[in-house]
Amino acid sequence: MRYQRKTLESPEWWQSLDAYIAEQKERNRDHVQSALIPVLHHVQDTFGYIPVKAINHVAQQLGVPTAFVCGVASFYSYFSLTPKGIYTISVCLGTACYVRGSQAVLDEFCRQINCRPGESTPDGLFTVHEARCLGACGQAPVVMVNDVVYARVTPEQVPDIIAQLTAEAQAESA
Amino acid sequence: MSDVTLTIDGVSATVPRGTTIMQAADTVGIRIPRLCYHPRLSIEGACRVCVVEVEGARNLVASCHYPAEDGMVVRTHTPEILQLRRDIVELLLDNHPEDCNTCERDGNCELQRLAYATGIRERLFAGERKHYEKDNLGPAIIRDPDKCILCGRCVRVCGEIQEVGCLGQVNRGFKTVVMPAHDAPMVETVCTGCGQCVNVCPTAAFLEKDATADLMKAIEDPEMIVVSQMAPSVRAAIGEAFGEAPGKAYEGEIYAAMRRIGVDYVFDTQFSADLTIMEEGAEFVKKLAEGGPLPNITSCCPTWVKYCETFHPNLLHLLSTAKSPMSMQGAMVKTYWAEKMGIDPSRIFSLAVMCCTCKKFEATRPELFVNGLPAVDRVLTTREFAWLLRNYGIDFTHLQPEEADNPLGESTGAGVIFGATGGVTEAALRTAYYLLFQKDLPADALNFEQVRGLKGVREATLDFEGTAVRLAVVHGLSNANEVLDRLIAGGEYHWIEVMGCPGGCVGGGGQPYAGANAVPLDECLLAQRASALYNLDAAREIRCSHHNPSIQRLYQEYLGDPLGHKAHELLHTYYYPRVPMGVRPQEAQV
C-alpha cells in the first residue's frame, strides 16, 4: 500500500496561501525577497516538502524570479524539494550521541526500512536522516520522529519503533 | 558629500565618502585584482580576490565593498596578501577544467589572466571536481556549468540590468550551480537570449551556439550560393577582435573579408534597416493619422520582442509589425533577389553576421520563414566571424576595402546608426518627417541629439511643425520596464524605442570580448563604438532611408507601396504571448 500524507492542500488552501503571501508582502514592502522564507515554511508545513508547482506559484505571487525562489529553497537544508515520508526519522550523530552508539542505531534504521540516509521508503511512510545535535545530549543517543523525541535508543529497539509507527499509520489510513 | 583621504600603498587618495577602497585605489593607479566585481552590478563580495589589509582591522577586507574612511591606511600587496590571493585563485582552478588550450575563451579569459597575474605557474593539487551536463539545446546560448566559478556576474546582469531573472544560484557550497529555475534548458525559460551573460562571464560558462561549421560546409558546397549580410554594429566593433583600439569602423574590410572566405554575394543589413524605416515609418505615420494604437514600440530587437512576449503580453499590440532588418533582408534575398537572379531560393544559404546572440533565436522563429524556407539560414556573432577570419588566415586589418554588392547592399546613413541606441528613432524621424510633410528635414537638422547618448532612459518632445511628438528611447531591459511602468500608469508617448542590450546593438551579446584592460558593458567602450557609427552616418551623402535608390527601385519593381499587400506579406510579422517556466506575474495592463 502507499501511504498518503494527510495533506491540507485544497482550493481553499491555495487561497489562504495567497492571503498569507499578500500579508508577508505587505510586511516586507521594502524588500519583498524577505517574504520568501516565511512563505516557503508555510508551503512545506502543508506538503512536507516544496513541490515545483508551489515554487512557481510563490514566485508569481511574490513577483520574484522563479530562479531566485529555487535558489533559496535549495540553499537551506530545512527545506526539501523532494517528498518526505509521513515519518521523518532523524538520528542524532552529534558527539554525545555518537560516542554512545548512535551510528549503530542509524544503521539499524536504514537496514530495517532499506534506505540510505536522506532517502524515503517507496511506500511514502519513512524518511531517514542523520541529524547533528538535537539539543538533548543528556538522553543520548537521541532519535526524533517528526516532533517526538525518543531517548536512549538502542539498535534492539528499532524494529519495535518501526512496527509501532507502521501500525499507527495503518490505523490512521483505515 | 564630504571627501575622505586615505593612504593606499603609501599613496594618498582623496575620494568622496562612500567610495570603496577598490574605487579609491583605481583613482591613484592601483588596480587591485578582482573577479566577481563589476562596476555596473551590485557588490557580491564572493570571490575574495580583492582582499587588502587595512591597518587596525582584525581581518583582511574585500576592497570591492569596504568603504574608504578618513585616515585609513591600506596595503594591497604585502607578502601575506599576495600569497593569499594566489591561494584563492588556485582553489578556483582546483575545481575548473584544465582545458585552456581547447577552450573558446582561451586568451580572453579573466580567470586565465588572473592565474597568470597572481603567479600560479604550476598546479599542486588535483581536487574533487564538479561535473554537470552542458545545456546546448537552445539556438542561441550554451550553458556549461563545468566552467563556472560562481562569481555570480551572469545572475546579476540577468536580474539587475535586464530584469529577466532567468538565472539563480541553486544549492549550497561545493554543489552550488548557476542555472535557470528547476534546471530547465535555457530555451524553455524566460531567457531572452540577449547574451549579456556571455559578455560578463569571466570564463566560458556561457557561450553562443557555434554556427561556423555550418557556414564552412555551405561555402564548400558547390550547389549552395552563400549570400551574406552584416549588422551595422559588427563594423563598429570587429577591429577590437583584431587588437585595434575601439571606435574605428571597418566596413569595406568586412565586405572584402567575406569575399575572401568564399561568400558569393555580399550584402548589408543596413539596406534592410532602410527598408525597415520605410515600413515602420509609414506604420508610425499611419498610426499618428488614425490616432493609434500608440505609442508605436520598435520591434527590431529580438531580445526585446521575446521579453515583451514573455513579460508584457498585453503590450504586444503596440509593437511595430515590421520585421527586423535581418529578417527583412533574408526575405528579400530569398524572394526579390532570387527571382531577379533566376536562382532557386532553396539553393541560397542566407548568412547573417550579427552583434547579437538572440538573432540566432530570431532566425528559427517559424513565422519569419518565407515560402517554407528560413529567411536567414545561419547567424554568426561578431566573435564567431572574427574567429573564422583567423582560421582562414585573413589579415583583416590590412585588407583593401571593397564595396558591397547591389542591390541589397546599398544603404544610407539612417541605416548605419541602427546599431546605436536611439539610432532607429533618429532614422525613423528623418523619414517620418518626410512622409508627414512631403519635404525633407534641413541637412543641419538631421541629427537628433536628444535621442543620442547612453543615458538609460531618454525622453524628448519634438515639435514637428506644430505637432508635439513624444518619444522615449531606452536600452537595457530594466530601463524598458521603467518607461513601460510610466506608460501603464497613463504616460503618453507616440514612439518608444527599446533595445535590449546596454548601448543598443553596439553592446550586443555577440560582440568581441572586452580586452585585457577593458570591462564588459563599459560606457566609454559603448560610446566609442556608437561614435564610429555616427561618424559613418555623418560622412554619408545620403542620410535618409527614403532616398536610398535601391530601396526606391525595390518598391517600384517588386513591393509596390510601403504597407502594401506584398510588403505586408513579406516584411511584417506577428507576436504571441509566451509562458515559459518562471514568468513574473504582473502582466502589464493598458
PDB file of C-alpha atoms in Angstrom, chain A residues 1-5 82-87 89 109-116 118-128 162 166:
ATOM      1  CA  MET A   1       0.000   0.000   0.000  1.00  0.00           C
ATOM      2  CA  ARG A   2       1.018   3.583  -0.396  1.00  0.00           C
ATOM      3  CA  TYR A   3       0.715   5.969   2.484  1.00  0.00           C
ATOM      4  CA  GLN A   4      -0.592   9.465   1.785  1.00  0.00           C
ATOM      5  CA  ARG A   5       0.226  12.409   3.945  1.00  0.00           C
ATOM      6  CA  THR A  82      11.586  16.016  -2.690  1.00  0.00           C
ATOM      7  CA  PRO A  83       8.594  14.411  -0.982  1.00  0.00           C
ATOM      8  CA  LYS A  84       9.178  13.175   2.523  1.00  0.00           C
ATOM      9  CA  GLY A  85       7.683  10.141   4.192  1.00  0.00           C
ATOM     10  CA  ILE A  86       4.933  10.562   6.728  1.00  0.00           C
ATOM     11  CA  TYR A  87       7.516   9.928   9.425  1.00  0.00           C
ATOM     12  CA  ILE A  89      13.319   9.804  11.411  1.00  0.00           C
ATOM     13  CA  PHE A 109      17.014   2.074  10.911  1.00  0.00           C
ATOM     14  CA  CYS A 110      18.499   2.049   7.414  1.00  0.00           C
ATOM     15  CA  ARG A 111      18.593  -1.743   7.384  1.00  0.00           C
ATOM     16  CA  GLN A 112      15.049  -2.096   8.648  1.00  0.00           C
ATOM     17  CA  ILE A 113      13.474   0.248   6.113  1.00  0.00           C
ATOM     18  CA  ASN A 114      16.031  -0.476   3.380  1.00  0.00           C
ATOM     19  CA  CYS A 115      17.000   3.161   2.744  1.00  0.00           C
ATOM     20  CA  ARG A 116      20.152   5.182   2.840  1.00  0.00           C
ATOM     21  CA  GLY A 118      18.341  11.110   3.182  1.00  0.00           C
ATOM     22  CA  GLU A 119      16.121   8.664   1.325  1.00  0.00           C
ATOM     23  CA  SER A 120      12.466   7.770   1.701  1.00  0.00           C
ATOM     24  CA  THR A 121      10.732   4.411   1.511  1.00  0.00           C
ATOM     25  CA  PRO A 122       8.827   3.799  -1.736  1.00  0.00           C
ATOM     26  CA  ASP A 123       5.588   3.442   0.204  1.00  0.00           C
ATOM     27  CA  GLY A 124       5.910   7.038   1.398  1.00  0.00           C
ATOM     28  CA  LEU A 125       5.983   6.079   5.070  1.00  0.00           C
ATOM     29  CA  PHE A 126       9.534   6.795   6.269  1.00  0.00           C
ATOM     30  CA  THR A 127      12.375   9.171   5.567  1.00  0.00           C
ATOM     31  CA  VAL A 128      15.598   8.629   7.450  1.00  0.00           C
ATOM     32  CA  ILE A 162       9.186   0.872  13.117  1.00  0.00           C
ATOM     33  CA  THR A 166       3.609   1.420  10.838  1.00  0.00           C
TER      34      THR A 166
END
